[in-house]
Amino acid sequence: RPGIRLDGILVIDKPAGPTSHDIVGLVRRLSGLKRVGHGGTLDPFARGVLPVFLGRATRVVEYHLGDRKAYRATICFGARSTTDDLEGELTPSGVAPDQAKVEAALGGFRGLLEQRPPAYSAIKVAGRRSYALARAGVTPELKSRSVTIHRFDLIEWDATDPERPIAVAEVDCSAGTYVRAL
């Protein structure tokens, strides 16, 4: 309604499917506000908490963007995705490790790391989204960045298919980390 001011942070349980930008657009339409932003991009296939900042609260989004993030990720070993995520085509990638080898290797993924974002990411390269370039057959040049992995723990292991065991991991990390690129 005219004259009603909306300022604050709306916590949305984003479903799989829409992009973070789609959610912001929906909130803009429903609220009638122009000043709406989100607190970190979630991939379209990802579901989870997406903070949406309204009105004057958009001034504090920069502080949230630098905060630590927490994720729960499902990992399929013994296969590689063309897009580094579940939307890509899976192809065999050699012998899958067993649970003990994965747990032993996790220490190398904790602490300060240099990480190159995946080609299928929302990072802009020369004004275009990296994923758009990758889908057009162009390999985007993405610079590596320093990220910190505070916690990377294996919480489930399913070896029903020993050639493609499935793990569930929890990751606490710095902003800007691509969990699917770990």
Short mmCIF file of N, CA, C and O in Angstrom, two decimals, residues 46-130:
data_model
loop_
_atom_site.label_atom_id
_atom_site.label_comp_id
_atom_site.label_asym_id
_atom_site.label_seq_id
_atom_site.Cartn_x
_atom_site.Cartn_y
_atom_site.Cartn_z
N ALA A 46 20.19 -25.38 -6.04
CA ALA A 46 20.35 -25.40 -4.59
C ALA A 46 19.09 -24.90 -3.90
O ALA A 46 18.39 -24.03 -4.39
N ARG A 47 18.84 -25.48 -2.76
CA ARG A 47 17.76 -24.99 -1.92
C ARG A 47 18.35 -24.63 -0.57
O ARG A 47 19.37 -25.19 -0.17
N GLY A 48 17.75 -23.66 0.09
CA GLY A 48 18.27 -23.27 1.39
C GLY A 48 17.91 -21.85 1.73
O GLY A 48 17.10 -21.21 1.06
N VAL A 49 18.52 -21.35 2.79
CA VAL A 49 18.22 -20.03 3.32
C VAL A 49 18.83 -18.95 2.43
O VAL A 49 20.02 -18.97 2.14
N LEU A 50 17.97 -18.03 2.00
CA LEU A 50 18.42 -16.89 1.20
C LEU A 50 17.91 -15.62 1.88
O LEU A 50 16.71 -15.33 1.86
N PRO A 51 18.81 -14.86 2.53
CA PRO A 51 18.37 -13.60 3.13
C PRO A 51 18.13 -12.56 2.03
O PRO A 51 18.95 -12.38 1.14
N VAL A 52 16.98 -11.90 2.11
CA VAL A 52 16.62 -10.87 1.15
C VAL A 52 16.48 -9.56 1.93
O VAL A 52 15.74 -9.49 2.91
N PHE A 53 17.18 -8.55 1.48
CA PHE A 53 17.24 -7.26 2.17
C PHE A 53 16.29 -6.28 1.50
O PHE A 53 16.32 -6.12 0.28
N LEU A 54 15.46 -5.62 2.31
CA LEU A 54 14.42 -4.73 1.81
C LEU A 54 14.68 -3.29 2.22
O LEU A 54 15.05 -3.02 3.36
N GLY A 55 14.44 -2.36 1.30
CA GLY A 55 14.50 -0.94 1.59
C GLY A 55 15.84 -0.51 2.16
O GLY A 55 16.90 -0.82 1.61
N ARG A 56 15.78 0.19 3.31
CA ARG A 56 17.01 0.71 3.91
C ARG A 56 17.94 -0.40 4.38
O ARG A 56 19.13 -0.18 4.54
N ALA A 57 17.43 -1.59 4.59
CA ALA A 57 18.28 -2.71 5.03
C ALA A 57 19.28 -3.12 3.95
O ALA A 57 20.26 -3.81 4.24
N THR A 58 19.06 -2.70 2.69
CA THR A 58 20.02 -3.05 1.64
C THR A 58 21.38 -2.43 1.93
O THR A 58 22.39 -2.88 1.39
N ARG A 59 21.43 -1.44 2.82
CA ARG A 59 22.71 -0.82 3.18
C ARG A 59 23.60 -1.77 3.97
O ARG A 59 24.81 -1.57 4.03
N VAL A 60 23.03 -2.77 4.60
CA VAL A 60 23.85 -3.68 5.41
C VAL A 60 24.18 -4.98 4.69
O VAL A 60 24.87 -5.83 5.23
N VAL A 61 23.71 -5.15 3.45
CA VAL A 61 23.97 -6.40 2.73
C VAL A 61 25.46 -6.64 2.56
O VAL A 61 25.92 -7.78 2.64
N GLU A 62 26.26 -5.60 2.39
CA GLU A 62 27.69 -5.78 2.20
C GLU A 62 28.34 -6.42 3.43
O GLU A 62 29.31 -7.18 3.29
N TYR A 63 27.81 -6.18 4.61
CA TYR A 63 28.36 -6.80 5.82
C TYR A 63 28.00 -8.28 5.87
O TYR A 63 28.80 -9.10 6.30
N HIS A 64 26.83 -8.61 5.42
CA HIS A 64 26.42 -10.01 5.40
C HIS A 64 27.20 -10.80 4.35
O HIS A 64 27.55 -11.96 4.57
N LEU A 65 27.47 -10.19 3.22
CA LEU A 65 28.17 -10.90 2.14
C LEU A 65 29.54 -11.40 2.58
O LEU A 65 30.02 -12.40 2.08
N GLY A 66 30.16 -10.74 3.53
CA GLY A 66 31.46 -11.16 4.01
C GLY A 66 31.41 -12.21 5.11
O GLY A 66 32.44 -12.73 5.52
N ASP A 67 30.22 -12.54 5.59
CA ASP A 67 30.07 -13.53 6.67
C ASP A 67 30.39 -14.94 6.20
O ASP A 67 30.34 -15.26 5.02
N ARG A 68 30.67 -15.80 7.18
CA ARG A 68 30.84 -17.22 6.90
C ARG A 68 29.52 -17.81 6.42
O ARG A 68 28.45 -17.33 6.79
N LYS A 69 29.61 -18.84 5.60
CA LYS A 69 28.44 -19.53 5.07
C LYS A 69 28.51 -21.00 5.48
O LYS A 69 29.59 -21.53 5.72
N ALA A 70 27.37 -21.65 5.52
CA ALA A 70 27.32 -23.08 5.84
C ALA A 70 26.49 -23.79 4.79
O ALA A 70 25.43 -23.29 4.38
N TYR A 71 26.98 -24.94 4.34
CA TYR A 71 26.30 -25.69 3.28
C TYR A 71 26.27 -27.17 3.63
O TYR A 71 27.16 -27.68 4.33
N ARG A 72 25.28 -27.85 3.11
CA ARG A 72 25.23 -29.31 3.11
C ARG A 72 25.27 -29.72 1.65
O ARG A 72 24.42 -29.29 0.86
N ALA A 73 26.26 -30.53 1.29
CA ALA A 73 26.47 -30.90 -0.11
C ALA A 73 26.40 -32.41 -0.28
O ALA A 73 26.88 -33.16 0.57
N THR A 74 25.81 -32.83 -1.39
CA THR A 74 25.79 -34.24 -1.77
C THR A 74 26.83 -34.43 -2.87
O THR A 74 26.84 -33.69 -3.85
N ILE A 75 27.71 -35.41 -2.68
CA ILE A 75 28.83 -35.62 -3.58
C ILE A 75 28.76 -37.04 -4.14
O ILE A 75 28.61 -38.00 -3.38
N CYS A 76 28.87 -37.15 -5.45
CA CYS A 76 28.91 -38.46 -6.12
C CYS A 76 30.35 -38.71 -6.55
O CYS A 76 30.88 -37.98 -7.39
N PHE A 77 30.98 -39.71 -5.97
CA PHE A 77 32.35 -40.07 -6.34
C PHE A 77 32.31 -41.05 -7.50
O PHE A 77 31.34 -41.76 -7.70
N GLY A 78 33.39 -41.09 -8.27
CA GLY A 78 33.48 -42.02 -9.39
C GLY A 78 32.80 -41.51 -10.65
O GLY A 78 32.68 -42.23 -11.63
N ALA A 79 32.35 -40.26 -10.62
CA ALA A 79 31.71 -39.65 -11.79
C ALA A 79 32.07 -38.17 -11.83
O ALA A 79 32.37 -37.56 -10.81
N ARG A 80 32.05 -37.63 -13.00
CA ARG A 80 32.35 -36.20 -13.20
C ARG A 80 31.18 -35.59 -13.96
O ARG A 80 30.65 -36.19 -14.87
N SER A 81 30.83 -34.37 -13.57
CA SER A 81 29.74 -33.65 -14.23
C SER A 81 30.33 -32.62 -15.18
O SER A 81 31.31 -31.95 -14.85
N THR A 82 29.73 -32.46 -16.33
CA THR A 82 30.23 -31.49 -17.31
C THR A 82 30.12 -30.06 -16.79
O THR A 82 30.83 -29.18 -17.26
N THR A 83 29.25 -29.83 -15.81
CA THR A 83 29.06 -28.48 -15.26
C THR A 83 29.49 -28.38 -13.80
O THR A 83 29.26 -27.36 -13.16
N ASP A 84 30.11 -29.41 -13.25
CA ASP A 84 30.51 -29.48 -11.83
C ASP A 84 29.32 -29.49 -10.88
O ASP A 84 29.47 -29.22 -9.69
N ASP A 85 28.14 -29.77 -11.39
CA ASP A 85 26.97 -29.84 -10.52
C ASP A 85 26.01 -30.89 -11.05
O ASP A 85 26.28 -31.56 -12.04
N LEU A 86 24.87 -31.05 -10.41
CA LEU A 86 23.95 -32.11 -10.81
C LEU A 86 23.19 -31.83 -12.09
O LEU A 86 22.51 -32.70 -12.61
N GLU A 87 23.33 -30.63 -12.65
CA GLU A 87 22.66 -30.33 -13.91
C GLU A 87 23.43 -30.83 -15.12
O GLU A 87 22.89 -30.98 -16.20
N GLY A 88 24.72 -31.12 -14.94
CA GLY A 88 25.55 -31.57 -16.05
C GLY A 88 25.44 -33.06 -16.28
O GLY A 88 24.93 -33.82 -15.45
N GLU A 89 25.94 -33.48 -17.41
CA GLU A 89 25.95 -34.91 -17.75
C GLU A 89 27.05 -35.60 -16.96
O GLU A 89 28.19 -35.13 -16.92
N LEU A 90 26.72 -36.74 -16.32
CA LEU A 90 27.69 -37.49 -15.55
C LEU A 90 28.42 -38.49 -16.45
O LEU A 90 27.79 -39.20 -17.23
N THR A 91 29.73 -38.50 -16.30
CA THR A 91 30.55 -39.48 -17.01
C THR A 91 31.48 -40.14 -15.99
O THR A 91 31.87 -39.50 -15.01
N PRO A 92 31.84 -41.41 -16.18
CA PRO A 92 32.76 -42.08 -15.24
C PRO A 92 34.08 -41.32 -15.17
O PRO A 92 34.56 -40.77 -16.15
N SER A 93 34.68 -41.33 -13.96
CA SER A 93 35.94 -40.59 -13.79
C SER A 93 36.97 -41.42 -13.04
O SER A 93 37.70 -40.91 -12.20
N GLY A 94 37.02 -42.68 -13.32
CA GLY A 94 38.02 -43.51 -12.67
C GLY A 94 37.45 -44.26 -11.47
O GLY A 94 36.25 -44.27 -11.24
N VAL A 95 38.35 -44.84 -10.71
CA VAL A 95 37.95 -45.64 -9.55
C VAL A 95 37.57 -44.71 -8.40
O VAL A 95 38.32 -43.81 -8.04
N ALA A 96 36.39 -44.96 -7.83
CA ALA A 96 35.92 -44.15 -6.72
C ALA A 96 36.67 -44.51 -5.45
O ALA A 96 36.97 -45.68 -5.21
N PRO A 97 36.99 -43.53 -4.62
CA PRO A 97 37.66 -43.83 -3.35
C PRO A 97 36.67 -44.45 -2.36
O PRO A 97 35.46 -44.30 -2.51
N ASP A 98 37.22 -45.09 -1.33
CA ASP A 98 36.34 -45.58 -0.28
C ASP A 98 36.21 -44.50 0.80
O ASP A 98 36.89 -43.47 0.76
N GLN A 99 35.35 -44.74 1.76
CA GLN A 99 35.07 -43.75 2.79
C GLN A 99 36.32 -43.36 3.58
O GLN A 99 36.53 -42.18 3.86
N ALA A 100 37.15 -44.33 3.92
CA ALA A 100 38.36 -44.03 4.70
C ALA A 100 39.29 -43.09 3.94
O ALA A 100 39.86 -42.16 4.52
N LYS A 101 39.45 -43.28 2.63
CA LYS A 101 40.32 -42.41 1.83
C LYS A 101 39.75 -41.00 1.75
O LYS A 101 40.49 -40.02 1.81
N VAL A 102 38.44 -40.89 1.62
CA VAL A 102 37.81 -39.57 1.56
C VAL A 102 38.01 -38.85 2.89
O VAL A 102 38.41 -37.68 2.92
N GLU A 103 37.74 -39.53 3.98
CA GLU A 103 37.90 -38.89 5.30
C GLU A 103 39.35 -38.47 5.54
O GLU A 103 39.61 -37.40 6.08
N ALA A 104 40.31 -39.29 5.10
CA ALA A 104 41.72 -38.96 5.27
C ALA A 104 42.11 -37.74 4.42
O ALA A 104 42.99 -36.97 4.80
N ALA A 105 41.46 -37.55 3.28
CA ALA A 105 41.80 -36.45 2.37
C ALA A 105 41.14 -35.13 2.75
O ALA A 105 41.57 -34.07 2.29
N LEU A 106 40.13 -35.16 3.59
CA LEU A 106 39.40 -33.92 3.91
C LEU A 106 40.29 -32.85 4.54
O LEU A 106 40.06 -31.67 4.32
N GLY A 107 41.30 -33.24 5.30
CA GLY A 107 42.18 -32.26 5.94
C GLY A 107 42.85 -31.34 4.92
O GLY A 107 43.07 -30.16 5.20
N GLY A 108 43.12 -31.84 3.73
CA GLY A 108 43.73 -31.02 2.68
C GLY A 108 42.79 -29.99 2.09
O GLY A 108 43.21 -29.12 1.33
N PHE A 109 41.51 -30.09 2.44
CA PHE A 109 40.52 -29.14 1.94
C PHE A 109 40.09 -28.15 3.02
O PHE A 109 39.13 -27.41 2.83
N ARG A 110 40.78 -28.14 4.14
CA ARG A 110 40.46 -27.21 5.23
C ARG A 110 41.54 -26.14 5.30
O ARG A 110 42.68 -26.38 4.95
N GLY A 111 41.14 -24.97 5.77
CA GLY A 111 42.08 -23.87 5.90
C GLY A 111 42.00 -22.94 4.69
O GLY A 111 41.01 -22.92 3.96
N LEU A 112 43.07 -22.16 4.50
CA LEU A 112 43.13 -21.21 3.40
C LEU A 112 43.49 -21.94 2.11
O LEU A 112 44.47 -22.68 2.06
N LEU A 113 42.66 -21.76 1.06
CA LEU A 113 42.86 -22.42 -0.22
C LEU A 113 42.77 -21.40 -1.35
O LEU A 113 42.09 -20.39 -1.22
N GLU A 114 43.42 -21.70 -2.46
CA GLU A 114 43.22 -20.96 -3.70
C GLU A 114 42.21 -21.77 -4.51
O GLU A 114 42.41 -22.95 -4.75
N GLN A 115 41.14 -21.13 -4.91
CA GLN A 115 40.09 -21.83 -5.64
C GLN A 115 39.74 -21.08 -6.91
O GLN A 115 39.53 -19.87 -6.89
N ARG A 116 39.66 -21.82 -8.03
CA ARG A 116 39.22 -21.24 -9.29
C ARG A 116 37.72 -21.53 -9.40
O ARG A 116 37.30 -22.68 -9.34
N PRO A 117 36.90 -20.48 -9.54
CA PRO A 117 35.46 -20.71 -9.68
C PRO A 117 35.16 -21.56 -10.92
O PRO A 117 35.88 -21.51 -11.90
N PRO A 118 34.08 -22.33 -10.87
CA PRO A 118 33.73 -23.15 -12.03
C PRO A 118 33.27 -22.29 -13.21
O PRO A 118 32.74 -21.19 -13.02
N ALA A 119 33.49 -22.79 -14.41
CA ALA A 119 33.08 -22.06 -15.61
C ALA A 119 31.57 -21.80 -15.60
O ALA A 119 31.11 -20.76 -16.06
N TYR A 120 30.82 -22.75 -15.06
CA TYR A 120 29.36 -22.59 -14.97
C TYR A 120 29.02 -21.90 -13.67
O TYR A 120 28.46 -22.49 -12.74
N SER A 121 29.40 -20.62 -13.56
CA SER A 121 29.09 -19.81 -12.38
C SER A 121 28.49 -18.48 -12.85
O SER A 121 28.54 -18.16 -14.04
N ALA A 122 27.96 -17.73 -11.91
CA ALA A 122 27.30 -16.46 -12.24
C ALA A 122 28.26 -15.28 -12.31
O ALA A 122 27.83 -14.14 -12.50
N ILE A 123 29.54 -15.53 -12.18
CA ILE A 123 30.54 -14.45 -12.23
C ILE A 123 30.48 -13.80 -13.61
O ILE A 123 30.38 -14.48 -14.63
N LYS A 124 30.57 -12.47 -13.62
CA LYS A 124 30.56 -11.76 -14.90
C LYS A 124 31.96 -11.67 -15.48
O LYS A 124 32.93 -11.37 -14.78
N VAL A 125 32.06 -11.97 -16.78
CA VAL A 125 33.31 -11.88 -17.54
C VAL A 125 33.00 -11.01 -18.75
O VAL A 125 32.18 -11.37 -19.58
N ALA A 126 33.65 -9.84 -18.80
CA ALA A 126 33.41 -8.90 -19.91
C ALA A 126 31.92 -8.62 -20.09
O ALA A 126 31.40 -8.58 -21.20
N GLY A 127 31.22 -8.45 -18.95
CA GLY A 127 29.81 -8.08 -19.00
C GLY A 127 28.83 -9.23 -19.19
O GLY A 127 27.63 -9.02 -19.20
N ARG A 128 29.34 -10.45 -19.37
CA ARG A 128 28.46 -11.62 -19.56
C ARG A 128 28.69 -12.62 -18.44
O ARG A 128 29.79 -12.73 -17.90
N ARG A 129 27.65 -13.35 -18.09
CA ARG A 129 27.76 -14.38 -17.06
C ARG A 129 28.65 -15.51 -17.58
O ARG A 129 28.54 -15.92 -18.74
N SER A 130 29.49 -16.00 -16.71
CA SER A 130 30.41 -17.07 -17.07
C SER A 130 29.65 -18.30 -17.59
O SER A 130 30.06 -18.92 -18.57
#
